[in-house]
C-alpha positions as CSV (number, residue, x, y, z in Angstrom):
1,M,-0.6,35.6,18.1
2,T,1.0,39.1,17.6
3,R,3.2,40.2,20.4
4,D,1.9,43.2,22.5
5,V,5.6,44.4,22.9
6,R,7.7,44.5,19.8
7,V,11.3,45.0,21.0
8,G,14.7,43.7,19.5
9,R,18.0,43.3,21.4
10,I,21.2,42.1,19.9
11,E,24.6,41.9,21.3
12,R,27.3,41.2,18.6
13,T,31.0,40.7,19.8
14,T,33.9,40.0,17.4
15,K,37.8,40.7,17.6
16,E,36.9,44.0,16.0
17,T,33.8,45.3,17.6
18,S,31.4,44.9,20.5
19,V,27.8,46.1,19.6
20,L,24.7,46.3,21.6
21,V,21.4,47.4,19.9
22,E,18.0,47.7,21.6
23,I,15.0,48.8,19.6
24,D,11.5,49.2,20.4
25,L,9.2,49.7,17.4
26,D,6.4,51.3,19.2
27,G,8.4,54.0,20.9
28,T,8.3,57.7,20.8
29,G,11.8,58.4,19.3
30,R,14.0,58.5,22.2
31,T,17.6,57.8,21.3
32,D,20.9,56.8,23.0
33,I,23.6,56.5,20.3
34,A,27.3,56.2,20.9
35,T,29.6,54.5,18.1
36,G,32.6,56.6,18.2
37,V,31.8,58.1,14.7
38,G,30.0,61.3,15.2
39,F,28.1,61.6,11.9
40,Y,27.2,58.0,12.1
41,D,25.7,58.7,15.5
42,H,23.8,61.7,14.1
43,M,22.3,59.4,11.4
44,L,21.3,56.7,13.7
45,D,19.6,59.4,15.9
46,Q,17.7,60.4,12.8
47,L,16.5,56.8,12.3
48,G,15.2,56.4,15.7
49,R,13.6,60.0,16.1
50,H,11.8,60.1,12.6
51,G,11.0,56.5,12.8
52,L,9.6,57.0,16.3
53,F,11.6,54.0,17.3
54,D,13.2,53.8,20.8
55,L,16.8,53.0,19.8
56,T,19.9,52.3,21.9
57,V,23.1,51.7,20.2
58,K,26.5,51.2,21.8
59,T,29.5,50.2,19.8
60,D,33.2,49.8,20.8
61,G,35.0,49.3,17.7
62,D,38.7,49.3,16.4
63,L,38.6,52.8,15.3
64,H,42.4,53.0,15.5
65,I,42.3,51.1,12.2
66,D,39.2,53.0,10.7
67,S,35.7,53.3,11.1
68,H,34.5,50.5,8.5
69,H,34.1,47.7,11.0
70,T,32.4,49.8,13.6
71,I,29.9,51.2,11.1
72,E,29.2,47.8,9.3
73,D,28.8,45.7,12.6
74,T,26.6,48.3,13.9
75,A,24.4,48.1,10.9
76,L,24.4,44.2,11.0
77,A,23.3,44.3,14.4
78,L,20.7,46.9,13.8
79,G,19.1,45.1,11.1
80,A,19.1,41.6,13.2
81,A,17.3,43.7,16.2
82,F,14.8,45.2,13.8
83,R,14.0,41.7,12.5
84,Q,13.6,40.4,15.9
85,A,11.4,43.3,17.0
86,L,9.0,42.5,13.9
87,G,8.2,39.1,15.4
88,D,5.6,37.2,13.3
89,K,4.6,40.5,11.3
90,V,0.9,39.7,11.8
91,G,-1.2,42.8,11.5
92,I,1.5,45.1,10.0
93,Y,1.1,47.3,6.9
94,R,4.2,45.6,5.6
95,F,5.0,48.1,2.7
96,G,6.2,51.9,3.5
97,N,7.6,54.7,1.5
98,C,8.6,58.1,2.0
99,T,10.2,61.1,0.1
100,V,12.1,63.5,2.0
101,P,14.0,66.7,0.8
102,L,16.8,68.3,2.6
103,D,17.5,71.8,1.0
104,E,18.9,70.8,-2.5
105,S,18.8,67.0,-1.9
106,L,16.0,64.5,-2.2
107,A,15.6,61.0,-1.1
108,Q,13.0,58.5,-2.1
109,V,12.7,55.2,-0.1
110,T,10.4,52.3,-0.4
111,V,10.4,49.1,1.8
112,D,8.7,45.8,1.8
113,L,9.2,43.8,5.1
114,S,9.0,40.7,2.9
115,G,11.5,38.4,4.4
116,R,13.7,38.6,1.2
117,P,16.6,40.8,1.5
118,Y,17.3,42.8,-1.5
119,L,18.6,46.4,-2.0
120,V,18.5,48.9,-5.0
121,H,20.6,52.0,-4.1
122,T,21.4,55.1,-6.2
123,E,22.9,58.3,-5.2
124,P,24.7,61.1,-6.9
125,E,28.2,60.4,-8.1
126,N,31.2,62.5,-7.3
127,M,30.2,63.1,-3.7
128,A,32.7,64.5,-1.1
129,P,34.6,61.3,0.2
130,M,34.4,62.3,3.8
131,I,31.9,63.6,6.2
132,G,34.0,64.2,9.4
133,E,35.3,60.6,10.0
134,Y,32.5,59.0,8.0
135,D,33.3,57.6,4.7
136,T,30.4,58.4,2.3
137,T,31.0,55.1,0.4
138,M,29.8,53.5,3.6
139,T,26.2,54.6,3.2
140,R,25.4,51.8,0.6
141,H,27.3,49.3,2.9
142,I,25.1,50.2,5.9
143,L,21.9,49.7,3.9
144,E,23.4,46.4,2.5
145,S,24.1,45.1,5.9
146,F,20.7,46.3,7.4
147,V,18.9,44.6,4.6
148,A,21.0,41.4,5.1
149,Q,19.8,41.0,8.7
150,A,16.5,42.7,8.6
151,Q,15.4,40.5,5.7
152,V,13.6,43.3,3.8
153,A,13.6,44.7,0.1
154,L,14.6,48.1,0.2
155,H,14.8,50.8,-2.7
156,V,16.8,54.0,-1.9
157,H,17.1,56.5,-4.8
158,V,18.6,60.0,-4.4
159,P,17.8,61.6,-7.9
160,Y,19.7,64.8,-7.0
161,G,21.8,66.4,-4.3
162,R,25.0,68.6,-4.0
163,N,26.0,68.5,-0.3
164,A,27.0,65.1,1.0
165,H,25.8,65.7,4.4
166,H,22.4,66.6,3.0
167,I,22.5,63.6,0.6
168,V,23.3,61.0,3.3
169,E,21.0,62.5,6.0
170,C,17.8,62.6,3.8
171,Q,18.3,59.0,3.0
172,F,18.4,58.1,6.7
173,K,15.2,60.3,7.4
174,A,13.4,58.8,4.5
175,L,14.3,55.4,5.5
176,A,13.2,55.9,9.2
177,R,9.7,57.0,8.0
178,A,9.3,54.2,5.4
179,L,10.2,51.6,8.0
180,R,7.8,53.4,10.5
181,Y,5.0,53.0,8.1
182,A,5.8,49.7,7.0
183,S,6.0,48.2,10.6
184,E,3.0,50.0,12.1
185,R,0.1,47.9,12.9
186,D,-2.8,48.2,10.4
187,P,-6.1,48.6,12.6
188,R,-7.9,46.9,9.6
189,A,-5.7,43.9,9.5
190,A,-5.6,42.8,13.0
191,G,-4.5,39.1,13.3
192,I,-3.9,39.1,9.6
193,L,-0.5,38.2,7.9
194,P,-0.1,40.6,4.9
195,S,0.8,37.9,2.4
196,T,-1.0,35.5,0.1
197,K,1.8,33.0,0.7
198,G,1.0,32.7,4.3
199,A,4.5,33.5,5.4
200,L,6.8,36.5,5.5
């Protein structure tokens, strides 16, 4: 039976990081984000606000080395929390897509909450390597980590863009909306699992 409350809570601790993620799929976009990486906080805030997910993320990582472990482990915990919140997936739309422009940049995101992790990701080459302390090569790794734990198929395509900030941000905004649409309950499919296999 579908749960009335769709929330996920993951605590993940290693020698490199300590991460807490809480997500409510049926929220209003309230966020409380603190990873120690300013631009990453900004992107996770976009995810919560545009997905209408209530999202709390608290990460204490080894930033004295660099931001890699902090960003990666946060994405892993986020994916696990999202999967937990989905529960049995009964009555959801399952598929979602969104195209988001941000000035000169455009992101197209399509997701299938399939139970099978797969990522296709393309973005313009020769982007600026850093946005503040955020390594722009980490965007793909964030998506890889999220997909692995959320167990979703995700296609993210940025056909054009010049400004690195815009290129990354429109991806997170489009991802938020695609996840929102896919995870929302379909009033015409109450009690129905959206799969001919009988499992997701």
